[in-house]
Amino acid sequence: MGKRCICEICTCGRHHCPHRPWRPGGDYGECLVTSYNTAYKPHPLQPRESCKPDNSALRSEEPLSDKTTFRTDYIKHPLDKPFIHQHEPYKRPAGEIDTLTSYHRDYTEKHAPPAQMIKHDGQRQLPARFEGEPTYKIDYRKWPIERHQAKAPDGWVPPSQPFEGQSTFTRDFKKYNELPRKSMRPAEGHHMSDAPFDGNTGYRDDYIRHPLQPRDVREKDLYKAPNAPFDGMTTFNRDYTKKNAPKTESCKPSSEAFQSDAPLDDLTTFKNDYRRWNGERPYVHHQDQYKKPEGEMDHNTTHRLQYKPHPVQKVAIMKPGEGRVMIPGEFNGLTNYKSDYKPWGIQREQPKARDGWVPNNIPFDGTPTYKAHYIPHSIAPTKSMKPDASALTSDAPFDDTTMYRTEYVRKQADICPAAIIDTNSSRYTYVETDSRGHKQYMPVFEQTSSLHHSSSGIPKIPAAMVAA
């Protein structure tokens, strides 16, 4: 079988060897071995076909049809004017309107004397004349200011040259005959080319390949077996020896119940500190009983004594006069609107009939195309998807047979050899780690047979066997 890594030994697919190559200095770098480099192979590439549609317009020799679903399915029927409900004419109720209101009845006209004029005393005047000059007149004096004459605008002189009709935009911005701008769209020749793909690049043409110098190979030292016999003593057996120590006592408390022959002492801190005292009820003050005052109560108030009832007079009717005041003469209804805006005889434009259309003389029977073309079908009622309750009331034993139990046979799962690769139960022993970071393992029986046939004559015992 030879040397194998963890990836080759694993049978479950969950174990992989660490892809971390070793570098000089004892550190580990990034992985140089990936599944992309090992599993994916390069394939020849072909030019991608263009998805752009053809520039030619869609043409058809058939004449244009003006038939639509509306024209084919909907038949035009004569329309009647909609029914308009005529309201009944207004009829004036018989009798006269009573204009008496609660306002006229409750609020009557009162006659009161006119208010007396209150005359105030005249303004207080001093007998002498005020002869004084305020500080405003002393500090701020009136100076003679000359009025500036308004400047008359210069007389406008019309231009003597004739108007050419040319604006500043037309005079300043002149049109130049320039060639149309070249399109930046790349040519489509390489998309439709049948020539083979030219893979020449600047790197391939300019790069000069130089021969590599031979690598220095260091000679490996020959294995020299030790002269001393093999000592099976390990550091663990030498440092950790068997000690005679007493058995550790259990920290578990005893399961026996606590028993005592002394009488139970019911004296607690509460009973000892808080003792019962003879308390007295608090004093409660009782209110004096109500005593009715002597004599009778006088129900007269200032409102009853001061405000006395007076006879109410009947409210006079404030009914307006009969009719409006008529002005003699005839009413002139001429306005500016009637004199300036005169009605013109405008006739409403009649709809123009379509060429070749003949109205249908058959009266409408009231049956539309929907009712005439629709055929009713008998439909069975939808069956309920609700499950019946027969399973709830069944006395049969429960059948737990499933497809999993009948179709899937239980198989014995073997332990993956890579899961126990570095334990005593492993059938593989570690040999070396290559330059790419792969740990190489070899079966124990192959390594043992190779050691027996080695040139040194002294067999090398695997580390797994030594630990066992």
Short mmCIF file of C-alpha atoms in Angstrom, two decimals:
data_model
loop_
_atom_site.label_atom_id
_atom_site.label_comp_id
_atom_site.label_asym_id
_atom_site.label_seq_id
_atom_site.Cartn_x
_atom_site.Cartn_y
_atom_site.Cartn_z
CA MET A 1 0.00 0.00 0.00
CA GLY A 2 2.85 2.42 0.81
CA LYS A 3 2.59 5.81 2.46
CA ARG A 4 -0.81 7.39 2.67
CA CYS A 5 -2.13 10.72 4.07
CA ILE A 6 -5.23 11.26 6.18
CA CYS A 7 -7.29 12.18 3.10
CA GLU A 8 -6.59 8.74 1.60
CA ILE A 9 -7.09 6.85 4.85
CA CYS A 10 -10.48 8.49 5.68
CA THR A 11 -13.57 6.52 4.61
CA CYS A 12 -16.30 8.85 5.92
CA GLY A 13 -15.19 12.05 4.11
CA ARG A 14 -14.92 14.21 7.25
CA HIS A 15 -11.19 14.01 7.91
CA HIS A 16 -8.55 15.94 5.99
CA CYS A 17 -4.88 16.53 6.49
CA PRO A 18 -3.69 20.13 7.24
CA HIS A 19 -2.57 21.79 4.01
CA ARG A 20 -0.02 24.09 5.59
CA PRO A 21 3.47 23.85 4.03
CA TRP A 22 6.47 24.28 6.25
CA ARG A 23 8.79 27.24 5.71
CA PRO A 24 12.34 27.85 6.89
CA GLY A 25 12.18 29.34 10.36
CA GLY A 26 9.56 27.01 11.82
CA ASP A 27 6.40 28.94 10.76
CA TYR A 28 3.53 27.76 8.60
CA GLY A 29 2.16 29.67 5.62
CA GLU A 30 -0.87 29.55 3.41
CA CYS A 31 -2.01 26.37 1.72
CA LEU A 32 -0.64 25.78 -1.78
CA VAL A 33 -2.71 22.68 -2.46
CA THR A 34 -6.41 23.38 -3.17
CA SER A 35 -9.27 21.28 -4.46
CA TYR A 36 -9.55 23.62 -7.45
CA ASN A 37 -6.02 22.82 -8.66
CA THR A 38 -6.44 19.08 -8.17
CA ALA A 39 -10.10 18.43 -9.17
CA TYR A 40 -10.87 21.01 -11.85
CA LYS A 41 -9.22 20.61 -15.24
CA PRO A 42 -8.99 23.36 -17.89
CA HIS A 43 -11.34 23.07 -20.84
CA PRO A 44 -11.14 24.76 -24.25
CA LEU A 45 -13.23 27.93 -24.45
CA GLN A 46 -15.32 28.96 -27.42
CA PRO A 47 -16.43 32.52 -28.27
CA ARG A 48 -19.80 33.41 -26.77
CA GLU A 49 -22.63 33.91 -29.24
CA SER A 50 -24.20 37.35 -29.37
CA CYS A 51 -27.65 37.70 -27.80
CA LYS A 52 -28.44 40.83 -29.79
CA PRO A 53 -31.50 40.32 -32.08
CA ASP A 54 -31.38 40.91 -35.81
CA ASN A 55 -31.73 44.53 -36.92
CA SER A 56 -34.20 43.64 -39.69
CA ALA A 57 -37.77 44.73 -39.07
CA LEU A 58 -40.61 42.21 -38.74
CA ARG A 59 -42.63 42.15 -41.97
CA SER A 60 -45.73 40.33 -43.09
CA GLU A 61 -47.50 40.14 -46.45
CA GLU A 62 -50.95 39.83 -44.87
CA PRO A 63 -53.17 42.96 -44.87
CA LEU A 64 -53.71 44.79 -41.58
CA SER A 65 -56.84 43.55 -39.80
CA ASP A 66 -58.88 46.04 -37.81
CA LYS A 67 -60.87 43.38 -36.00
CA THR A 68 -60.69 43.56 -32.23
CA THR A 69 -62.30 41.55 -29.47
CA PHE A 70 -64.62 44.45 -28.77
CA ARG A 71 -65.88 44.55 -32.37
CA THR A 72 -66.31 40.78 -32.62
CA ASP A 73 -67.86 40.05 -29.19
CA TYR A 74 -69.94 43.16 -28.45
CA ILE A 75 -72.96 43.85 -30.68
CA LYS A 76 -74.21 47.41 -30.85
CA HIS A 77 -77.88 47.84 -29.87
CA PRO A 78 -80.10 50.91 -30.21
CA LEU A 79 -80.14 52.99 -27.05
CA ASP A 80 -83.19 54.69 -25.55
CA LYS A 81 -83.17 57.88 -23.55
CA PRO A 82 -82.94 57.26 -19.81
CA PHE A 83 -86.07 57.76 -17.74
CA ILE A 84 -86.15 61.13 -15.98
CA HIS A 85 -88.47 61.56 -13.04
CA GLN A 86 -90.51 64.76 -13.24
CA HIS A 87 -91.00 66.48 -9.91
CA GLU A 88 -94.49 67.62 -8.93
CA PRO A 89 -95.14 71.37 -9.28
CA TYR A 90 -95.02 73.45 -6.11
CA LYS A 91 -98.37 74.21 -4.53
CA ARG A 92 -98.66 77.07 -2.11
CA PRO A 93 -100.34 76.05 1.15
CA ALA A 94 -103.72 77.58 1.92
CA GLY A 95 -104.12 80.19 4.65
CA GLU A 96 -101.84 82.94 5.99
CA ILE A 97 -98.55 82.67 7.87
CA ASP A 98 -98.62 83.57 11.55
CA THR A 99 -95.59 85.85 12.04
CA LEU A 100 -95.91 85.91 15.84
CA THR A 101 -92.70 84.58 17.44
CA SER A 102 -91.60 83.93 20.99
CA TYR A 103 -89.20 86.87 20.74
CA HIS A 104 -92.07 89.28 19.96
CA ARG A 105 -94.19 87.70 22.63
CA ASP A 106 -91.61 87.69 25.47
CA TYR A 107 -89.57 90.81 24.71
CA THR A 108 -91.90 93.83 24.56
CA GLU A 109 -91.06 97.42 23.78
CA LYS A 110 -90.26 99.53 26.83
CA HIS A 111 -90.66 103.32 27.03
CA ALA A 112 -87.91 104.91 29.09
CA PRO A 113 -86.97 108.60 29.47
CA PRO A 114 -83.91 109.79 27.52
CA ALA A 115 -80.56 109.72 29.25
CA GLN A 116 -79.46 112.95 30.87
CA MET A 117 -76.31 114.56 29.44
CA ILE A 118 -73.39 114.71 31.80
CA LYS A 119 -71.59 118.02 31.34
CA HIS A 120 -68.01 118.20 32.56
CA ASP A 121 -66.19 121.26 33.76
CA GLY A 122 -64.14 123.19 31.21
CA GLN A 123 -60.41 122.72 30.70
CA ARG A 124 -58.32 124.31 33.35
CA GLN A 125 -56.60 127.40 31.92
CA LEU A 126 -54.00 129.62 33.39
CA PRO A 127 -54.56 133.44 33.35
CA ALA A 128 -51.02 134.22 32.11
CA ARG A 129 -49.54 133.35 28.71
CA PHE A 130 -46.84 130.71 28.50
CA GLU A 131 -43.61 132.34 27.51
CA GLY A 132 -40.99 129.68 27.15
CA GLU A 133 -38.91 127.97 24.53
CA PRO A 134 -38.36 124.21 24.67
CA THR A 135 -34.98 122.55 24.12
CA TYR A 136 -36.19 121.04 20.91
CA LYS A 137 -36.53 124.43 19.24
CA ILE A 138 -33.20 125.62 20.65
CA ASP A 139 -31.18 122.55 19.55
CA TYR A 140 -33.01 121.71 16.33
CA ARG A 141 -33.45 124.79 14.22
CA LYS A 142 -35.05 125.06 10.86
CA TRP A 143 -32.59 125.70 8.07
CA PRO A 144 -33.45 126.93 4.62
CA ILE A 145 -33.10 124.01 2.16
CA GLU A 146 -33.13 124.51 -1.55
CA ARG A 147 -35.23 122.13 -3.55
CA HIS A 148 -33.39 120.12 -6.20
CA GLN A 149 -34.91 120.11 -9.58
CA ALA A 150 -35.68 116.75 -11.08
CA LYS A 151 -33.42 115.77 -13.97
CA ALA A 152 -35.35 115.55 -17.21
CA PRO A 153 -34.78 112.35 -19.19
CA ASP A 154 -32.88 112.62 -22.44
CA GLY A 155 -35.02 112.65 -25.50
CA TRP A 156 -35.19 109.30 -27.28
CA VAL A 157 -33.93 109.39 -30.83
CA PRO A 158 -35.04 106.53 -33.09
CA PRO A 159 -32.25 104.71 -34.95
CA SER A 160 -31.60 105.75 -38.51
CA GLN A 161 -30.46 102.30 -39.77
CA PRO A 162 -33.13 99.85 -40.95
CA PHE A 163 -33.94 96.79 -38.79
CA GLU A 164 -32.08 93.71 -40.06
CA GLY A 165 -34.04 91.09 -38.04
CA GLN A 166 -30.83 89.41 -36.74
CA SER A 167 -30.44 88.67 -33.01
CA THR A 168 -27.22 88.57 -31.00
CA PHE A 169 -27.49 84.78 -30.76
CA THR A 170 -27.64 84.41 -34.53
CA ARG A 171 -24.78 86.91 -35.02
CA ASP A 172 -22.41 85.51 -32.36
CA PHE A 173 -23.08 81.77 -32.65
CA LYS A 174 -22.47 80.70 -36.21
CA LYS A 175 -23.08 77.24 -37.58
CA TYR A 176 -20.08 75.29 -38.76
CA ASN A 177 -20.17 72.29 -41.04
CA GLU A 178 -18.54 69.59 -38.90
CA LEU A 179 -18.34 65.92 -39.58
CA PRO A 180 -20.58 63.68 -37.49
CA ARG A 181 -18.95 62.32 -34.36
CA LYS A 182 -17.50 58.85 -34.70
CA SER A 183 -19.31 56.16 -32.75
CA MET A 184 -17.44 54.70 -29.76
CA ARG A 185 -19.22 51.39 -30.11
CA PRO A 186 -16.74 48.54 -30.71
CA ALA A 187 -16.89 46.55 -33.89
CA GLU A 188 -18.74 43.24 -33.85
CA GLY A 189 -16.30 41.49 -36.16
CA HIS A 190 -14.66 39.44 -33.40
CA HIS A 191 -18.04 38.15 -32.24
CA MET A 192 -18.93 36.70 -35.64
CA SER A 193 -15.42 35.54 -36.64
CA ASP A 194 -14.82 31.85 -37.49
CA ALA A 195 -11.03 32.10 -37.10
CA PRO A 196 -9.44 30.09 -34.25
CA PHE A 197 -8.72 31.90 -31.01
CA ASP A 198 -5.35 33.64 -30.99
CA GLY A 199 -3.92 33.19 -27.50
CA ASN A 200 -0.72 35.20 -28.05
CA THR A 201 -0.16 37.83 -25.36
CA GLY A 202 2.58 40.32 -24.62
CA TYR A 203 3.87 38.06 -21.85
CA ARG A 204 4.25 35.10 -24.22
CA ASP A 205 5.89 37.14 -26.98
CA ASP A 206 8.30 39.23 -24.86
CA TYR A 207 9.18 36.79 -22.09
CA ILE A 208 12.41 34.90 -22.66
CA ARG A 209 12.66 31.54 -20.99
CA HIS A 210 15.98 30.90 -19.33
CA PRO A 211 17.27 27.49 -18.29
CA LEU A 212 17.13 26.75 -14.58
CA GLN A 213 20.28 26.02 -12.67
CA PRO A 214 20.55 22.66 -10.98
CA ARG A 215 19.39 22.66 -7.40
CA ASP A 216 21.79 21.86 -4.62
CA VAL A 217 20.84 18.57 -3.05
CA ARG A 218 22.15 17.91 0.39
CA GLU A 219 23.24 14.43 1.08
CA LYS A 220 21.21 12.67 3.73
CA ASP A 221 23.00 11.29 6.75
CA LEU A 222 22.99 7.53 7.05
CA TYR A 223 21.05 6.07 9.91
CA LYS A 224 23.18 4.89 12.80
CA ALA A 225 21.57 2.58 15.27
CA PRO A 226 22.31 3.17 19.00
CA ASN A 227 24.77 0.84 20.72
CA ALA A 228 22.93 0.74 24.05
CA PRO A 229 20.11 -1.76 24.47
CA PHE A 230 16.54 -0.41 24.36
CA ASP A 231 15.17 0.67 27.73
CA GLY A 232 11.39 0.50 27.92
CA MET A 233 11.28 2.96 30.83
CA THR A 234 9.46 6.19 29.93
CA THR A 235 9.39 9.53 31.70
CA PHE A 236 5.83 8.84 32.84
CA ASN A 237 6.78 5.51 34.47
CA ARG A 238 9.91 7.05 36.01
CA ASP A 239 8.31 10.26 37.41
CA TYR A 240 4.86 9.03 38.34
CA THR A 241 5.26 6.08 40.72
CA LYS A 242 2.64 4.29 42.74
CA LYS A 243 2.00 5.82 46.18
CA ASN A 244 0.48 4.12 49.21
CA ALA A 245 -2.10 6.58 50.46
CA PRO A 246 -5.10 6.03 52.71
CA LYS A 247 -8.57 5.96 51.26
CA THR A 248 -10.27 9.34 50.98
CA GLU A 249 -12.99 9.77 53.51
CA SER A 250 -16.45 10.60 52.24
CA CYS A 251 -17.77 14.13 52.76
CA LYS A 252 -21.35 12.90 52.70
CA PRO A 253 -23.16 13.61 56.01
CA SER A 254 -24.54 10.77 58.05
CA SER A 255 -28.03 9.66 57.12
CA GLU A 256 -28.98 8.86 60.75
CA ALA A 257 -31.56 11.19 62.31
CA PHE A 258 -30.51 13.42 65.22
CA GLN A 259 -31.89 12.10 68.52
CA SER A 260 -31.82 13.61 72.01
CA ASP A 261 -33.38 12.69 75.36
CA ALA A 262 -33.53 16.33 76.63
CA PRO A 263 -36.96 17.98 76.79
CA LEU A 264 -37.87 20.45 74.04
CA ASP A 265 -37.06 24.05 74.94
CA ASP A 266 -39.71 26.27 73.31
CA LEU A 267 -38.10 29.53 74.42
CA THR A 268 -37.21 31.59 71.31
CA THR A 269 -35.71 35.03 70.85
CA PHE A 270 -39.14 36.36 69.96
CA LYS A 271 -40.70 35.01 73.14
CA ASN A 272 -37.73 36.16 75.22
CA ASP A 273 -37.47 39.72 73.85
CA TYR A 274 -41.08 40.52 73.06
CA ARG A 275 -43.21 39.93 76.13
CA ARG A 276 -46.91 40.54 76.62
CA TRP A 277 -47.87 43.72 78.42
CA ASN A 278 -51.19 44.80 79.83
CA GLY A 279 -52.37 47.39 77.34
CA GLU A 280 -55.24 49.90 77.68
CA ARG A 281 -57.61 50.98 74.98
CA PRO A 282 -56.96 54.46 73.48
CA TYR A 283 -59.24 57.37 74.47
CA VAL A 284 -61.95 58.09 71.89
CA HIS A 285 -63.66 61.52 71.99
CA HIS A 286 -67.44 61.38 71.49
CA GLN A 287 -69.17 64.27 69.74
CA ASP A 288 -71.99 66.15 71.48
CA GLN A 289 -75.49 65.30 70.43
CA TYR A 290 -77.32 67.74 68.12
CA LYS A 291 -79.77 70.09 69.80
CA LYS A 292 -82.43 71.91 67.79
CA PRO A 293 -82.30 75.69 68.29
CA GLU A 294 -85.22 77.41 69.97
CA GLY A 295 -87.74 79.50 68.00
CA GLU A 296 -88.87 79.37 64.35
CA MET A 297 -86.79 79.84 61.18
CA ASP A 298 -87.32 82.99 59.09
CA HIS A 299 -87.47 81.99 55.38
CA ASN A 300 -87.51 85.61 54.07
CA THR A 301 -84.49 86.49 51.87
CA THR A 302 -83.25 89.76 50.37
CA HIS A 303 -84.57 88.59 46.98
CA ARG A 304 -88.09 88.13 48.32
CA LEU A 305 -88.01 91.37 50.26
CA GLN A 306 -86.45 93.69 47.62
CA TYR A 307 -87.85 92.27 44.34
CA LYS A 308 -91.63 92.37 44.23
CA PRO A 309 -93.80 91.06 41.34
CA HIS A 310 -95.17 93.64 38.86
CA PRO A 311 -97.98 93.32 36.32
CA VAL A 312 -96.73 92.27 32.83
CA GLN A 313 -98.00 94.15 29.78
CA LYS A 314 -98.89 92.40 26.55
CA VAL A 315 -96.24 92.41 23.85
CA ALA A 316 -97.11 94.55 20.87
CA ILE A 317 -96.93 92.85 17.46
CA MET A 318 -94.02 94.11 15.37
CA LYS A 319 -95.54 92.96 12.08
CA PRO A 320 -94.08 94.67 8.97
CA GLY A 321 -96.16 96.77 6.66
CA GLU A 322 -98.33 95.37 3.88
CA GLY A 323 -96.25 94.92 0.66
CA ARG A 324 -93.30 96.87 -0.63
CA VAL A 325 -93.16 100.50 -1.65
CA MET A 326 -93.94 100.64 -5.37
CA ILE A 327 -92.00 103.13 -7.47
CA PRO A 328 -94.04 104.65 -10.28
CA GLY A 329 -92.92 104.01 -13.83
CA GLU A 330 -91.79 100.99 -15.91
CA PHE A 331 -88.84 98.78 -15.05
CA ASN A 332 -85.91 99.09 -17.42
CA GLY A 333 -84.09 95.74 -17.50
CA LEU A 334 -81.40 96.71 -20.03
CA THR A 335 -77.85 96.01 -18.75
CA ASN A 336 -74.36 96.16 -20.21
CA TYR A 337 -74.31 92.38 -20.53
CA LYS A 338 -77.50 92.33 -22.59
CA SER A 339 -76.38 95.21 -24.79
CA ASP A 340 -72.76 94.02 -25.42
CA TYR A 341 -73.20 90.24 -25.45
CA LYS A 342 -75.89 89.20 -27.88
CA PRO A 343 -76.98 85.56 -28.37
CA TRP A 344 -75.96 84.03 -31.63
CA GLY A 345 -77.76 81.30 -33.48
CA ILE A 346 -75.45 78.30 -32.93
CA GLN A 347 -76.61 74.86 -33.93
CA ARG A 348 -75.30 71.76 -32.24
CA GLU A 349 -73.12 69.61 -34.47
CA GLN A 350 -74.78 66.29 -35.19
CA PRO A 351 -72.68 63.10 -34.96
CA LYS A 352 -71.49 61.88 -38.32
CA ALA A 353 -72.58 58.37 -39.20
CA ARG A 354 -69.91 55.84 -40.09
CA ASP A 355 -69.61 54.86 -43.74
CA GLY A 356 -71.40 51.62 -44.50
CA TRP A 357 -73.25 51.45 -41.14
CA VAL A 358 -76.95 50.72 -41.25
CA PRO A 359 -78.95 51.01 -38.01
CA ASN A 360 -80.78 47.94 -36.78
CA ASN A 361 -84.56 48.24 -37.09
CA ILE A 362 -85.28 45.24 -34.87
CA PRO A 363 -86.35 46.34 -31.38
CA PHE A 364 -84.21 45.25 -28.44
CA ASP A 365 -85.73 42.17 -26.80
CA GLY A 366 -83.91 42.72 -23.46
CA THR A 367 -81.65 39.64 -23.69
CA PRO A 368 -77.89 40.48 -23.75
CA THR A 369 -75.22 38.29 -25.36
CA TYR A 370 -74.09 37.14 -21.93
CA LYS A 371 -77.45 35.47 -21.19
CA ALA A 372 -77.94 34.26 -24.77
CA HIS A 373 -74.49 32.57 -25.11
CA TYR A 374 -74.02 31.37 -21.52
CA ILE A 375 -75.02 27.74 -20.98
CA PRO A 376 -75.62 26.72 -17.34
CA HIS A 377 -74.02 23.47 -16.23
CA SER A 378 -74.92 21.30 -13.33
CA ILE A 379 -72.13 21.35 -10.75
CA ALA A 380 -71.80 18.74 -8.07
CA PRO A 381 -71.25 20.08 -4.54
CA THR A 382 -67.62 20.22 -3.47
CA LYS A 383 -66.62 17.27 -1.34
CA SER A 384 -65.49 18.20 2.14
CA MET A 385 -61.81 17.63 2.87
CA LYS A 386 -62.45 17.19 6.57
CA PRO A 387 -61.27 13.76 7.77
CA ASP A 388 -63.82 11.47 9.33
CA ALA A 389 -63.68 10.46 12.97
CA SER A 390 -63.44 6.72 12.31
CA ALA A 391 -59.78 6.58 13.41
CA LEU A 392 -60.61 8.12 16.77
CA THR A 393 -63.20 5.46 17.61
CA SER A 394 -61.27 2.45 16.23
CA ASP A 395 -60.52 -0.51 18.56
CA ALA A 396 -57.80 -1.97 16.33
CA PRO A 397 -54.20 -1.94 17.60
CA PHE A 398 -51.96 0.88 16.40
CA ASP A 399 -49.99 0.02 13.25
CA ASP A 400 -46.63 1.79 13.51
CA THR A 401 -45.17 0.31 10.32
CA THR A 402 -43.51 3.06 8.23
CA MET A 403 -41.60 3.12 4.95
CA TYR A 404 -38.41 3.79 6.87
CA ARG A 405 -38.74 0.55 8.83
CA THR A 406 -39.69 -1.53 5.79
CA GLU A 407 -37.39 -0.06 3.11
CA TYR A 408 -34.23 0.91 5.03
CA VAL A 409 -32.21 -1.99 6.40
CA ARG A 410 -29.98 -1.25 9.33
CA LYS A 411 -26.31 -1.62 8.48
CA GLN A 412 -23.30 -1.93 10.69
CA ALA A 413 -21.32 1.33 10.69
CA ASP A 414 -17.57 0.89 10.81
CA ILE A 415 -15.30 3.30 12.61
CA CYS A 416 -13.37 5.58 10.25
CA PRO A 417 -9.60 4.75 10.46
CA ALA A 418 -8.76 8.49 10.32
CA ALA A 419 -10.74 9.17 13.53
CA ILE A 420 -8.34 7.01 15.62
CA ILE A 421 -5.20 7.78 13.61
CA ASP A 422 -3.11 8.95 16.60
CA THR A 423 -4.41 6.53 19.24
CA ASN A 424 -3.25 3.07 20.43
CA SER A 425 -6.07 1.39 18.47
CA SER A 426 -4.94 2.76 15.11
CA ARG A 427 -3.54 0.41 12.45
CA TYR A 428 -1.40 3.21 11.00
CA THR A 429 1.74 4.80 12.38
CA TYR A 430 3.18 8.22 11.62
CA VAL A 431 6.17 8.24 9.27
CA GLU A 432 6.94 11.82 8.15
CA THR A 433 5.55 15.17 7.01
CA ASP A 434 6.28 16.10 3.40
CA SER A 435 7.15 19.57 2.06
CA ARG A 436 3.52 20.42 1.39
CA GLY A 437 2.38 19.80 4.98
CA HIS A 438 0.82 16.34 4.47
CA LYS A 439 1.28 13.88 7.30
CA GLN A 440 2.27 10.49 5.84
CA TYR A 441 1.18 7.31 7.61
CA MET A 442 2.01 3.68 6.90
CA PRO A 443 0.28 0.48 8.07
CA VAL A 444 1.93 -1.11 11.09
CA PHE A 445 2.46 -4.52 9.47
CA GLU A 446 4.19 -2.99 6.39
CA GLN A 447 6.56 -0.91 8.50
CA THR A 448 7.38 -3.92 10.68
CA SER A 449 8.19 -6.07 7.64
CA SER A 450 10.37 -3.32 6.13
CA LEU A 451 12.30 -2.97 9.39
CA HIS A 452 13.03 -6.70 9.52
CA HIS A 453 14.58 -6.53 6.04
CA SER A 454 16.58 -3.31 6.63
CA SER A 455 20.31 -3.26 6.19
CA SER A 456 21.08 -2.25 9.76
CA GLY A 457 19.69 -5.41 11.19
CA ILE A 458 18.21 -3.64 14.25
CA PRO A 459 14.42 -3.28 13.96
CA LYS A 460 12.77 0.06 14.70
CA ILE A 461 9.80 -0.27 16.98
CA PRO A 462 6.86 2.11 16.11
CA ALA A 463 5.84 4.73 18.64
CA ALA A 464 2.33 3.29 18.84
CA MET A 465 3.67 -0.11 19.89
CA VAL A 466 5.99 1.48 22.46
CA ALA A 467 3.10 3.40 24.02
CA ALA A 468 1.03 0.22 24.11
#
